[in-house]
């Protein structure tokens, strides 16, 4: 059986069966059909006696058919992959040849030097030849499918019965190396249930779906690219499939199908937990963003971090005039350097290992490169670390922001975009408070420029959002390591919830908000539905297939709260140019007072203990109330 498969595969390959062979076979079918029809009409003996004149006559009438084959490309396809389209091409080619042949016979009167052939005979010959050509193609495809496809071992269902699902199914069936056998389609439309597509049954997307899949030996669901958003929105379906042990595979979200290009089964990847989190598709006018950034000198701080590095990738697509990439982390920044040299060698990119709080070094950088746009993503962000190191939180987050913002004004930067966090709202930890102080500073500086109190033209914009999936230090990579190690998976509290967003989506919103903002705004992003971290851990354990993995609740960490907010209690939002982006209406601060108090905190942080530093932060941000932290003592005074 194995030798038979290899032989069929070899003889059905393009190298073994070239296009001219298909053309020759089709021509022989027409000649044989003509001989048969003539014999049925005139008898076998007469046909044999006139065989050579008859063949000559048929060859003359064969010419318009060959022209039809050329016009409709009937021989350019691979027979084993024949479809209705190929059969239709054969029909059109044969109709063309018949019409031209009949017209030529009537106009030029071939009968005086060729054997007379009736028009009816020509029509019957064309019909018979067409039927035989169809039969050959169908037979070859059937033999191929029944032999070559028997080595496929993975039975699957396809979610989607429209354009995307059918394109995926055709690619699977036509590929010799595909491991999949399609056992069923899944549809949300009740009118499709019970029907058959490609002779494969269609099942309803309901609670019995997993049972239907098991009954047909399918343990994998392939998701049409047009159904990925629908799947994420249907968390009941996701939970049922995961609980049943069904593997889900889809095209990564970064690859958006345009409805025309071929979909290859090789693009399908087993989904990760972040692929299945509920979120709405975010549409961004990247053309308008690109028009603003193209050819510009752009500074990105924290360029080696999760957000910063994605900003580099997205901005590089717009062909900026120069990229100045700053980070303290040498090795990750070197990776960015190599990436730029490899993927965007034509873009001038400077990778600078530096501390943003080093005012002299940063001034030299601004003086030399004069950035027109600054995207400020550099910050210490880990809550427990900053609880233990408030000095670093002030020096890096607050002072670093002050230095970069002041230099942006001094050297005429057009726009300064600061990446903030939802932890800055009603902060309960040092990190969140430090970011709120940064927001206050850049917003008051923008107001002072607009009021004419400070000479400058820089517009300051703040973007505020929650956790990004897959970022350095996020819970998902941590859970993956813990599951791989056999557990336990540690969750701080059974009720803790967080908002999540994909890094590319967050960066696109930052770019649009930052470039479209007029200055002084704090843009907040619609993060969708919050996710309970304990449920996330359970889903990851189930998807991993691991057994007996314990979830251990360790208690809230210092400064951690059960849920994050995007707006302060006293804040309201206003709509913007994008439905996913709102403007937070916040309290306005006087720049002179804010600047004096921030400088005092920066100076104080160099020689004071942790309690004194945090006490000064609470004075500037009175809504900062510590939780699960030693600094709670300061709130009781």
Coordinates of C-alpha atoms in Angstrom, one line a residue:
X1 CA 0.0 0.0 0.0
X2 CA 2.9 2.3 0.8
X3 CA 4.5 1.7 -2.6
X4 CA 1.2 2.4 -4.2
X5 CA 0.9 5.8 -2.5
X6 CA 4.5 6.7 -3.5
X7 CA 3.8 5.7 -7.1
X8 CA 0.6 7.8 -7.3
X9 CA 2.3 10.7 -5.7
X10 CA 5.2 10.5 -8.1
X11 CA 3.1 10.1 -11.3
X12 CA 0.6 12.8 -10.3
X13 CA 3.3 15.3 -9.6
X14 CA 3.9 18.3 -12.0
X15 CA 7.3 16.9 -12.9
X16 CA 5.9 13.5 -13.9
X17 CA 2.7 14.8 -15.6
X18 CA 3.6 18.1 -17.4
X19 CA 1.0 20.4 -18.8
X20 CA 1.4 19.3 -22.5
X21 CA 0.5 15.8 -21.4
X22 CA -2.9 17.0 -20.1
X23 CA -3.4 18.9 -23.4
X24 CA -2.5 15.7 -25.4
X25 CA -5.0 13.6 -23.4
X26 CA -7.8 16.1 -24.0
X27 CA -7.1 16.1 -27.7
X28 CA -7.1 12.3 -27.8
X29 CA -10.4 12.3 -26.0
X30 CA -11.9 14.6 -28.7
X31 CA -10.6 12.4 -31.5
X32 CA -11.8 9.2 -29.8
X33 CA -15.2 10.7 -29.2
X34 CA -15.5 11.8 -32.9
X35 CA -14.6 8.3 -34.1
X36 CA -17.1 6.7 -31.7
X37 CA -19.9 9.0 -32.8
X38 CA -19.1 8.5 -36.5
X39 CA -19.0 4.7 -35.9
X40 CA -22.4 4.7 -34.2
X41 CA -23.9 6.7 -37.0
X42 CA -22.3 5.0 -40.0
X43 CA -21.3 1.6 -38.8
X44 CA -17.9 0.1 -37.8
X45 CA -16.9 -1.2 -41.2
X46 CA -17.4 2.1 -43.0
X47 CA -15.5 3.9 -40.2
X48 CA -12.6 1.5 -40.5
X49 CA -12.5 1.8 -44.3
X50 CA -12.4 5.7 -44.0
X51 CA -10.2 5.9 -40.9
X52 CA -7.4 8.0 -42.3
X53 CA -9.7 10.6 -44.1
X54 CA -11.8 10.6 -41.0
X55 CA -8.9 11.3 -38.7
X56 CA -7.7 14.1 -40.9
X57 CA -11.1 15.7 -40.8
X58 CA -11.3 15.4 -37.0
X59 CA -7.8 16.9 -36.7
X60 CA -9.0 20.0 -38.7
X61 CA -12.0 20.4 -36.4
X62 CA -9.6 19.8 -33.4
X63 CA -7.8 23.1 -34.1
X64 CA -10.6 25.4 -32.6
X65 CA -10.7 23.2 -29.5
X66 CA -7.0 23.6 -29.0
X67 CA -7.4 27.3 -29.2
X68 CA -10.2 27.1 -26.6
X69 CA -8.0 25.0 -24.3
X70 CA -5.4 27.8 -24.6
X71 CA -7.9 30.6 -24.0
X72 CA -9.4 29.0 -20.9
X73 CA -6.2 27.4 -19.5
X74 CA -7.7 24.0 -19.1
X75 CA -4.3 22.2 -19.0
X76 CA -2.6 24.6 -16.6
X77 CA -4.1 23.2 -13.4
X78 CA -3.0 20.2 -11.5
X79 CA -5.5 17.4 -12.2
X80 CA -5.4 16.0 -8.7
X81 CA -6.6 19.3 -7.3
X82 CA -9.4 19.7 -9.9
X83 CA -12.5 21.7 -8.7
X84 CA -15.7 22.9 -10.2
X85 CA -13.8 25.9 -11.6
X86 CA -11.7 23.5 -13.7
X87 CA -14.7 21.6 -14.9
X88 CA -16.3 24.9 -15.9
X89 CA -13.2 25.9 -17.9
X90 CA -13.3 22.6 -19.8
X91 CA -17.0 23.3 -20.6
X92 CA -16.3 26.8 -21.9
X93 CA -13.3 25.6 -24.0
X94 CA -15.4 22.9 -25.6
X95 CA -18.3 25.2 -26.3
X96 CA -15.9 27.7 -27.9
X97 CA -14.3 25.0 -30.1
X98 CA -17.8 23.6 -31.1
X99 CA -19.1 27.1 -32.1
X100 CA -16.0 28.0 -34.1
X101 CA -16.0 24.6 -35.8
X102 CA -19.7 24.8 -36.8
X103 CA -19.3 28.4 -38.0
X104 CA -16.2 27.6 -40.1
X105 CA -18.0 24.5 -41.6
X106 CA -21.0 26.6 -42.6
X107 CA -19.0 29.5 -43.9
X108 CA -16.2 27.7 -45.7
X109 CA -17.8 24.5 -46.8
X110 CA -15.2 22.0 -45.7
X111 CA -17.2 19.1 -47.1
X112 CA -15.8 19.3 -50.6
X113 CA -12.3 18.2 -49.4
X114 CA -13.1 16.7 -46.0
X115 CA -15.4 13.9 -45.0
X116 CA -18.9 15.4 -44.5
X117 CA -19.7 15.5 -40.8
X118 CA -23.2 16.6 -39.7
X119 CA -23.6 19.4 -37.2
X120 CA -25.5 17.0 -34.9
X121 CA -22.5 14.7 -34.9
X122 CA -20.3 17.6 -33.9
X123 CA -22.5 18.6 -31.1
X124 CA -22.8 15.0 -29.8
X125 CA -19.0 14.6 -30.1
X126 CA -18.4 17.8 -28.0
X127 CA -20.9 16.7 -25.3
X128 CA -19.3 13.2 -25.1
X129 CA -15.8 14.5 -25.0
X130 CA -16.7 17.0 -22.3
X131 CA -18.2 14.3 -20.2
X132 CA -15.2 12.1 -20.6
X133 CA -12.8 15.0 -19.7
X134 CA -14.9 15.7 -16.6
X135 CA -14.8 12.0 -15.7
X136 CA -11.1 11.7 -16.0
X137 CA -10.5 14.7 -13.7
X138 CA -13.0 13.5 -11.1
X139 CA -11.5 10.0 -11.2
X140 CA -7.9 11.2 -10.8
X141 CA -8.9 13.4 -7.9
X142 CA -10.9 10.6 -6.3
X143 CA -8.0 8.1 -6.6
X144 CA -5.6 10.7 -5.2
X145 CA -7.8 11.6 -2.3
X146 CA -8.5 7.9 -1.4
X147 CA -4.9 6.8 -1.5
X148 CA -2.6 9.8 -0.6
X149 CA -5.0 11.1 2.1
X150 CA -5.1 7.8 4.0
X151 CA -1.8 8.7 5.7
X152 CA -3.4 11.6 7.5
X153 CA -3.9 10.9 11.1
X154 CA -5.4 14.1 12.7
X155 CA -9.2 14.5 12.4
X156 CA -10.4 18.0 12.7
X157 CA -13.5 20.2 12.7
X158 CA -13.4 23.7 11.0
X159 CA -15.3 26.5 12.7
X160 CA -16.7 28.6 9.9
X161 CA -18.6 27.6 6.8
X162 CA -18.3 30.7 4.7
X163 CA -15.4 32.2 2.7
X164 CA -12.7 31.7 5.3
X165 CA -13.7 28.2 6.4
X166 CA -14.0 27.0 2.8
X167 CA -10.7 28.5 1.8
X168 CA -9.0 26.7 4.7
X169 CA -10.7 23.4 3.9
X170 CA -9.6 23.5 0.3
X171 CA -6.0 24.2 1.3
X172 CA -6.0 21.2 3.6
X173 CA -7.5 18.9 1.0
X174 CA -5.2 20.0 -1.8
X175 CA -2.0 19.7 0.2
X176 CA -0.1 16.4 0.0
X177 CA 1.7 17.2 3.3
X178 CA -1.3 18.2 5.4
X179 CA -1.8 16.0 8.4
X180 CA -5.5 16.8 8.8
X181 CA -8.7 15.0 7.8
X182 CA -11.7 17.3 7.9
X183 CA -14.5 15.4 9.8
X184 CA -17.0 18.3 10.2
X185 CA -17.8 21.9 9.9
X186 CA -19.2 24.1 12.7
X187 CA -21.7 26.8 12.0
X188 CA -23.4 29.5 14.1
X189 CA -26.2 29.6 11.5
X190 CA -29.0 27.2 12.3
X191 CA -30.0 27.0 8.6
X192 CA -26.7 25.4 7.8
X193 CA -26.9 22.7 10.4
X194 CA -27.5 19.2 8.9
X195 CA -26.3 20.2 5.5
X196 CA -23.1 19.0 3.9
X197 CA -20.2 21.0 2.5
X198 CA -17.6 19.2 0.3
X199 CA -19.6 16.1 1.4
X200 CA -18.7 16.8 5.0
X201 CA -21.5 17.3 7.6
X202 CA -22.2 20.7 9.3
X203 CA -22.8 20.8 13.0
X204 CA -24.3 23.4 15.2
X205 CA -22.2 25.5 17.6
X206 CA -23.9 24.4 20.8
X207 CA -23.3 22.5 24.0
X208 CA -23.2 19.2 22.1
X209 CA -20.3 20.3 19.8
X210 CA -17.6 18.5 21.8
X211 CA -19.7 15.3 21.9
X212 CA -20.1 15.4 18.1
X213 CA -16.3 15.9 17.7
X214 CA -15.5 13.0 20.0
X215 CA -18.0 10.8 18.1
X216 CA -16.1 11.4 14.8
X217 CA -12.7 11.1 16.4
X218 CA -11.8 14.8 16.1
X219 CA -10.0 16.5 19.0
X220 CA -8.8 19.6 17.2
X221 CA -10.9 22.7 16.1
X222 CA -9.4 24.8 13.3
X223 CA -10.8 28.3 13.4
X224 CA -11.5 30.3 10.2
X225 CA -9.7 33.7 10.2
X226 CA -13.2 35.3 9.9
X227 CA -14.3 33.5 13.1
X228 CA -11.5 34.4 15.5
X229 CA -13.2 37.5 16.9
X230 CA -16.5 35.5 17.2
X231 CA -14.7 32.8 19.2
X232 CA -13.1 35.3 21.6
X233 CA -16.5 36.9 22.2
X234 CA -18.0 33.5 23.0
X235 CA -16.3 32.6 26.2
X236 CA -18.9 29.9 27.0
X237 CA -17.8 28.1 23.8
X238 CA -14.1 28.6 24.7
X239 CA -14.6 27.2 28.2
X240 CA -16.6 24.2 26.9
X241 CA -13.9 23.3 24.4
X242 CA -11.0 23.7 26.9
X243 CA -12.9 21.7 29.6
X244 CA -13.5 18.9 27.0
X245 CA -9.8 18.8 26.1
X246 CA -10.3 20.1 22.6
X247 CA -7.2 21.7 21.0
X248 CA -8.0 25.1 19.3
X249 CA -5.9 26.3 16.4
X250 CA -6.1 29.6 14.6
X251 CA -4.1 32.1 12.6
X252 CA -2.2 34.4 14.9
X253 CA -3.9 37.8 15.4
X254 CA -1.0 39.6 13.9
X255 CA -2.0 38.1 10.5
X256 CA -5.2 39.7 9.2
X257 CA -6.8 37.9 6.3
X258 CA -8.0 40.1 3.5
X259 CA -10.5 37.6 2.2
X260 CA -8.5 37.0 -1.0
X261 CA -5.1 35.6 -0.3
X262 CA -4.8 31.8 0.1
X263 CA -5.0 30.5 3.7
X264 CA -2.5 27.8 4.5
X265 CA -3.0 25.3 7.2
X266 CA 0.6 25.8 8.1
X267 CA -0.3 29.3 9.4
X268 CA -2.5 27.8 12.1
X269 CA -1.0 27.8 15.5
X270 CA -2.2 26.3 18.7
X271 CA -3.8 29.1 20.6
X272 CA -2.3 30.5 23.8
X273 CA -4.4 31.6 26.6
X274 CA -3.9 35.3 25.7
X275 CA -5.4 34.6 22.2
X276 CA -8.7 33.6 23.8
X277 CA -9.2 36.4 26.2
X278 CA -12.3 38.5 25.4
X279 CA -11.5 41.7 23.6
X280 CA -12.9 43.7 20.7
X281 CA -11.0 44.2 17.5
X282 CA -9.3 47.6 17.5
X283 CA -9.1 49.5 14.3
X284 CA -6.5 52.3 14.1
X285 CA -6.0 54.8 11.3
X286 CA -2.3 54.0 10.9
X287 CA -2.1 55.8 7.6
X288 CA -2.7 59.2 9.3
X289 CA -0.2 58.3 12.0
X290 CA 2.3 57.3 9.4
X291 CA 1.9 60.6 7.6
X292 CA 2.8 62.5 10.7
X293 CA 5.8 60.4 11.7
X294 CA 7.3 59.7 8.2
X295 CA 10.7 61.3 7.9
X296 CA 10.7 62.7 11.5
X297 CA 13.4 62.4 14.1
X298 CA 11.9 60.3 16.9
X299 CA 13.2 59.6 20.4
X300 CA 11.9 56.5 22.2
X301 CA 12.9 56.0 25.9
X302 CA 12.7 52.5 27.3
X303 CA 13.1 51.3 23.7
X304 CA 14.2 47.8 24.8
X305 CA 11.2 47.1 27.0
X306 CA 7.9 45.4 26.1
X307 CA 6.1 48.6 25.1
X308 CA 9.2 50.5 23.8
X309 CA 10.4 47.7 21.5
X310 CA 7.0 47.3 19.9
X311 CA 6.8 51.1 19.4
X312 CA 10.2 50.8 17.6
X313 CA 8.8 48.1 15.3
X314 CA 5.6 50.0 14.5
X315 CA 7.2 53.4 14.0
X316 CA 9.9 51.8 11.8
X317 CA 7.2 50.8 9.3
X318 CA 6.6 54.6 8.7
X319 CA 10.2 55.2 7.6
X320 CA 11.2 57.9 10.2
X321 CA 14.1 60.1 9.3
X322 CA 16.0 59.0 12.5
X323 CA 15.3 56.8 15.5
X324 CA 17.1 57.6 18.8
X325 CA 16.6 54.5 21.0
X326 CA 17.5 54.9 24.7
X327 CA 17.5 52.2 27.5
X328 CA 19.5 51.2 30.5
X329 CA 19.3 47.5 29.7
X330 CA 22.3 46.7 27.5
X331 CA 21.5 43.2 26.2
X332 CA 17.9 43.8 25.2
X333 CA 18.9 47.1 23.6
X334 CA 21.6 45.3 21.6
X335 CA 18.8 42.9 20.4
X336 CA 16.9 46.0 19.1
X337 CA 20.1 47.2 17.4
X338 CA 20.5 43.9 15.6
X339 CA 16.8 43.9 14.7
X340 CA 17.0 47.3 13.1
X341 CA 20.1 46.4 11.2
X342 CA 18.4 43.2 9.9
X343 CA 14.9 44.4 9.2
X344 CA 15.2 48.2 8.6
X345 CA 18.8 48.7 7.4
X346 CA 17.9 51.9 5.6
X347 CA 16.6 53.7 8.7
X348 CA 19.2 55.7 10.7
X349 CA 18.9 54.2 14.2
X350 CA 21.0 55.2 17.2
X351 CA 20.9 52.8 20.2
X352 CA 22.1 54.5 23.3
X353 CA 22.7 52.8 26.7
X354 CA 21.9 55.6 29.1
X355 CA 20.1 56.7 32.2
X356 CA 17.3 59.1 31.4
X357 CA 17.8 60.8 34.8
X358 CA 21.3 61.8 33.7
X359 CA 20.5 65.3 32.7
X360 CA 23.9 66.2 31.2
X361 CA 23.9 63.0 29.0
X362 CA 20.3 63.6 27.9
X363 CA 21.0 67.3 27.1
X364 CA 23.9 66.2 24.9
X365 CA 21.6 63.8 23.1
X366 CA 18.8 66.4 22.6
X367 CA 21.3 69.0 21.4
X368 CA 22.8 66.7 18.8
X369 CA 19.6 65.0 17.5
X370 CA 16.8 67.5 18.1
X371 CA 14.0 64.9 18.2
X372 CA 10.7 66.1 16.8
X373 CA 8.7 63.4 18.6
X374 CA 9.4 61.8 22.0
X375 CA 7.7 58.6 23.1
X376 CA 8.5 58.2 26.8
X377 CA 8.1 54.6 27.8
X378 CA 11.0 54.2 30.2
X379 CA 9.9 53.5 33.8
X380 CA 10.4 51.1 36.6
X381 CA 7.1 49.3 36.7
X382 CA 7.1 46.3 39.2
X383 CA 5.0 47.1 42.2
X384 CA 6.8 45.0 44.9
X385 CA 10.2 46.2 43.7
X386 CA 9.3 49.9 43.9
X387 CA 7.6 49.4 47.3
X388 CA 11.1 48.4 48.5
X389 CA 12.9 51.0 46.5
X390 CA 11.0 54.3 46.6
X391 CA 14.3 56.2 45.9
X392 CA 14.6 54.5 42.5
X393 CA 11.0 55.1 41.8
X394 CA 11.5 58.9 42.3
X395 CA 14.9 59.1 40.6
X396 CA 14.0 57.0 37.5
X397 CA 10.3 57.5 37.0
X398 CA 9.8 61.0 38.3
X399 CA 13.2 62.7 37.8
X400 CA 13.7 60.9 34.5
X401 CA 10.4 62.1 33.2
X402 CA 11.2 65.7 34.4
X403 CA 14.6 65.7 32.7
X404 CA 13.2 64.4 29.3
X405 CA 10.2 66.7 29.4
X406 CA 12.2 69.8 30.2
X407 CA 14.7 69.0 27.5
X408 CA 11.9 68.4 25.0
X409 CA 10.7 72.0 25.7
X410 CA 14.2 73.5 25.5
X411 CA 15.1 71.8 22.2
X412 CA 11.8 72.4 20.5
X413 CA 10.3 68.9 20.4
X414 CA 6.8 69.0 18.7
X415 CA 5.1 66.4 20.8
X416 CA 6.0 64.4 24.0
X417 CA 3.9 61.3 24.6
X418 CA 4.1 59.7 28.0
X419 CA 3.1 56.1 28.6
X420 CA 1.4 55.8 32.0
X421 CA -0.6 53.1 33.8
X422 CA -3.9 52.5 35.4
X423 CA -2.0 52.1 38.6
X424 CA -1.7 55.9 38.7
X425 CA -5.4 56.1 39.4
X426 CA -6.1 56.3 43.2
X427 CA -2.6 54.7 43.7
X428 CA -2.1 52.2 46.4
X429 CA 1.6 51.7 45.8
X430 CA 4.8 53.7 45.3
X431 CA 5.1 52.8 41.6
X432 CA 1.5 53.9 40.8
X433 CA 2.0 57.2 42.7
X434 CA 5.3 57.9 40.9
X435 CA 3.5 57.6 37.6
X436 CA 0.7 59.9 38.8
X437 CA 3.4 62.5 39.7
X438 CA 4.8 62.1 36.2
X439 CA 1.3 62.7 34.8
X440 CA 0.8 65.8 37.0
X441 CA 4.2 67.2 35.9
X442 CA 3.8 66.9 32.1
X443 CA 0.2 68.1 32.2
X444 CA 1.0 71.2 34.3
X445 CA 4.0 71.9 32.0
X446 CA 1.8 71.7 29.0
X447 CA -0.7 74.1 30.6
X448 CA 2.1 76.5 31.5
X449 CA 3.2 76.6 27.9
X450 CA -0.3 77.2 26.6
X451 CA -0.8 80.0 29.2
X452 CA 2.5 81.7 28.1
X453 CA 4.2 81.2 31.5
X454 CA 6.9 79.1 29.9
X455 CA 8.3 79.7 26.5
X456 CA 8.0 76.6 24.3
X457 CA 5.9 74.8 21.6
X458 CA 5.9 71.2 22.9
X459 CA 2.6 69.5 23.3
X460 CA 2.4 66.9 26.1
X461 CA 0.1 63.9 25.9
X462 CA -0.4 61.2 28.4
X463 CA -1.7 57.7 27.6
X464 CA -3.0 55.5 30.4
X465 CA -3.8 51.8 30.1
X466 CA -3.6 48.5 32.1
X467 CA -1.6 45.3 31.8
X468 CA -0.3 44.2 28.4
X469 CA -0.3 40.5 27.5
X470 CA 3.1 38.9 27.3
X471 CA 5.0 41.9 28.7
X472 CA 8.1 41.3 30.8
X473 CA 7.1 40.2 34.3
X474 CA 3.4 39.7 33.5
X475 CA 1.5 36.8 35.0
X476 CA 1.2 34.7 31.9
X477 CA 4.9 33.9 31.5
X478 CA 5.1 33.3 35.2
X479 CA 2.2 30.9 35.1
X480 CA 3.8 29.1 32.1
X481 CA 7.0 28.5 34.0
X482 CA 5.2 27.3 37.1
X483 CA 3.0 24.9 35.1
X484 CA 6.1 23.6 33.3
X485 CA 7.8 23.0 36.7
X486 CA 4.8 21.0 37.9
X487 CA 3.3 23.7 40.0
X488 CA 2.0 25.1 42.2
X489 CA 0.6 28.1 40.3
X490 CA 0.7 31.1 42.6
X491 CA -2.1 33.6 42.6
X492 CA -2.2 36.4 45.2
X493 CA -6.0 36.4 45.8
X494 CA -9.0 34.4 44.5
X495 CA -10.9 37.6 43.6
X496 CA -8.1 39.6 42.0
X497 CA -8.9 40.9 38.5
X498 CA -7.0 42.8 35.9
X499 CA -7.5 44.4 32.5
X500 CA -5.4 43.1 29.7
X501 CA -4.5 44.3 26.2
X502 CA -2.2 42.9 23.5
X503 CA 1.1 44.8 23.2
X504 CA 0.6 45.7 19.5
X505 CA -2.9 47.0 20.2
X506 CA -1.7 49.1 23.1
X507 CA 1.1 50.6 21.1
X508 CA -1.2 51.4 18.2
X509 CA -3.5 53.2 20.6
X510 CA -0.5 55.1 22.0
X511 CA 0.6 56.1 18.6
X512 CA -2.8 57.3 17.5
X513 CA -3.6 59.1 20.8
X514 CA -0.1 60.6 21.0
X515 CA 0.0 61.9 17.4
X516 CA -3.6 63.1 17.3
X517 CA -3.7 64.7 20.7
X518 CA -3.5 68.5 21.0
X519 CA -1.6 68.5 24.3
X520 CA -2.6 68.4 28.0
X521 CA -4.8 65.4 27.6
X522 CA -4.7 62.2 29.6
X523 CA -6.0 59.5 27.2
X524 CA -7.4 56.4 28.8
X525 CA -8.0 53.2 26.7
X526 CA -11.0 51.0 26.8
X527 CA -9.4 47.8 28.1
X528 CA -12.5 45.7 27.5
X529 CA -13.7 43.2 30.1
X530 CA -11.5 42.5 33.2
X531 CA -10.2 39.0 33.7
X532 CA -10.1 37.1 37.0
X533 CA -6.5 36.0 37.5
X534 CA -7.6 32.7 39.2
X535 CA -9.7 31.8 36.2
X536 CA -6.8 32.7 33.9
X537 CA -4.6 30.3 35.9
X538 CA -7.2 27.5 35.7
X539 CA -7.6 27.9 31.9
X540 CA -3.8 27.8 31.4
X541 CA -3.5 24.6 33.4
X542 CA -6.3 23.0 31.5
X543 CA -4.9 24.0 28.1
X544 CA -1.4 22.7 29.0
X545 CA -2.8 19.2 29.6
X546 CA -0.9 19.0 32.9
X547 CA -2.5 17.0 35.7
X548 CA -2.7 17.7 39.4
X549 CA -1.4 21.3 39.2
X550 CA -2.4 23.1 42.4
X551 CA -3.3 26.8 42.5
X552 CA -1.9 28.4 45.6
X553 CA -3.2 31.7 46.9
X554 CA -0.3 33.6 48.5
X555 CA -2.0 36.8 49.6
X556 CA -1.9 40.3 48.1
X557 CA 1.6 41.7 47.7
X558 CA 2.8 45.0 49.1
X559 CA 0.9 47.8 47.5
X560 CA -1.3 45.5 45.4
X561 CA -5.1 46.0 45.1
X562 CA -7.8 43.6 44.0
X563 CA -8.7 45.6 40.9
X564 CA -7.2 48.4 38.9
X565 CA -9.1 51.6 37.9
X566 CA -8.6 53.6 34.8
X567 CA -10.2 56.8 36.2
X568 CA -10.1 58.6 39.5
X569 CA -13.3 58.7 41.5
X570 CA -13.6 62.5 40.7
X571 CA -12.8 62.1 37.0
X572 CA -15.0 61.8 34.0
X573 CA -14.3 61.0 30.4
X574 CA -14.9 62.8 27.1
X575 CA -15.2 61.1 23.7
X576 CA -12.3 61.4 21.2
X577 CA -11.5 60.6 17.6
X578 CA -11.5 56.8 18.5
X579 CA -14.2 54.9 20.3
X580 CA -11.6 53.0 22.3
X581 CA -9.8 56.2 23.5
X582 CA -11.3 58.6 26.0
X583 CA -10.0 61.8 27.6
X584 CA -9.9 61.9 31.4
X585 CA -11.0 65.2 32.9
X586 CA -8.6 65.6 35.8
X587 CA -7.6 68.2 38.3
X588 CA -5.3 70.9 36.9
X589 CA -2.1 71.9 38.8
X590 CA -0.1 75.0 38.7
X591 CA 3.3 74.3 37.1
X592 CA 5.4 76.5 39.4
X593 CA 4.1 74.9 42.5
X594 CA 4.3 71.3 41.1
X595 CA 7.8 71.9 39.9
X596 CA 9.0 73.2 43.2
X597 CA 7.4 70.3 45.2
X598 CA 8.7 67.6 42.7
X599 CA 12.3 69.0 42.9
X600 CA 12.0 69.0 46.7
X601 CA 11.0 65.3 46.6
X602 CA 13.8 64.5 44.2
X603 CA 16.4 66.2 46.4
X604 CA 14.9 64.6 49.6
X605 CA 15.0 61.1 48.1
X606 CA 18.8 61.3 47.9
X607 CA 19.3 61.5 51.7
X608 CA 16.0 60.4 53.3
X609 CA 14.7 57.1 54.4
X610 CA 11.9 55.2 52.6
X611 CA 9.2 56.5 55.0
X612 CA 10.1 60.1 54.5
X613 CA 10.2 59.8 50.7
X614 CA 6.8 58.1 50.6
X615 CA 5.4 60.7 53.0
X616 CA 6.4 63.4 50.6
X617 CA 4.8 61.6 47.7
X618 CA 1.5 61.3 49.7
X619 CA 1.6 65.1 50.3
X620 CA 1.7 65.7 46.5
X621 CA -0.8 63.0 45.7
X622 CA -3.3 62.9 48.6
X623 CA -5.4 60.1 47.0
X624 CA -2.4 57.8 47.4
X625 CA -3.5 55.4 50.1
X626 CA -1.2 52.4 50.7
X627 CA -2.5 48.9 50.8
X628 CA -0.8 45.8 52.2
X629 CA 2.3 47.9 52.8
X630 CA 4.4 49.3 55.7
X631 CA 3.5 52.7 54.4
X632 CA -0.1 52.3 55.6
X633 CA 1.2 53.8 58.9
X634 CA 1.5 57.1 57.1
X635 CA -2.1 57.2 56.2
X636 CA -3.2 56.8 59.8
X637 CA -1.6 60.0 61.0

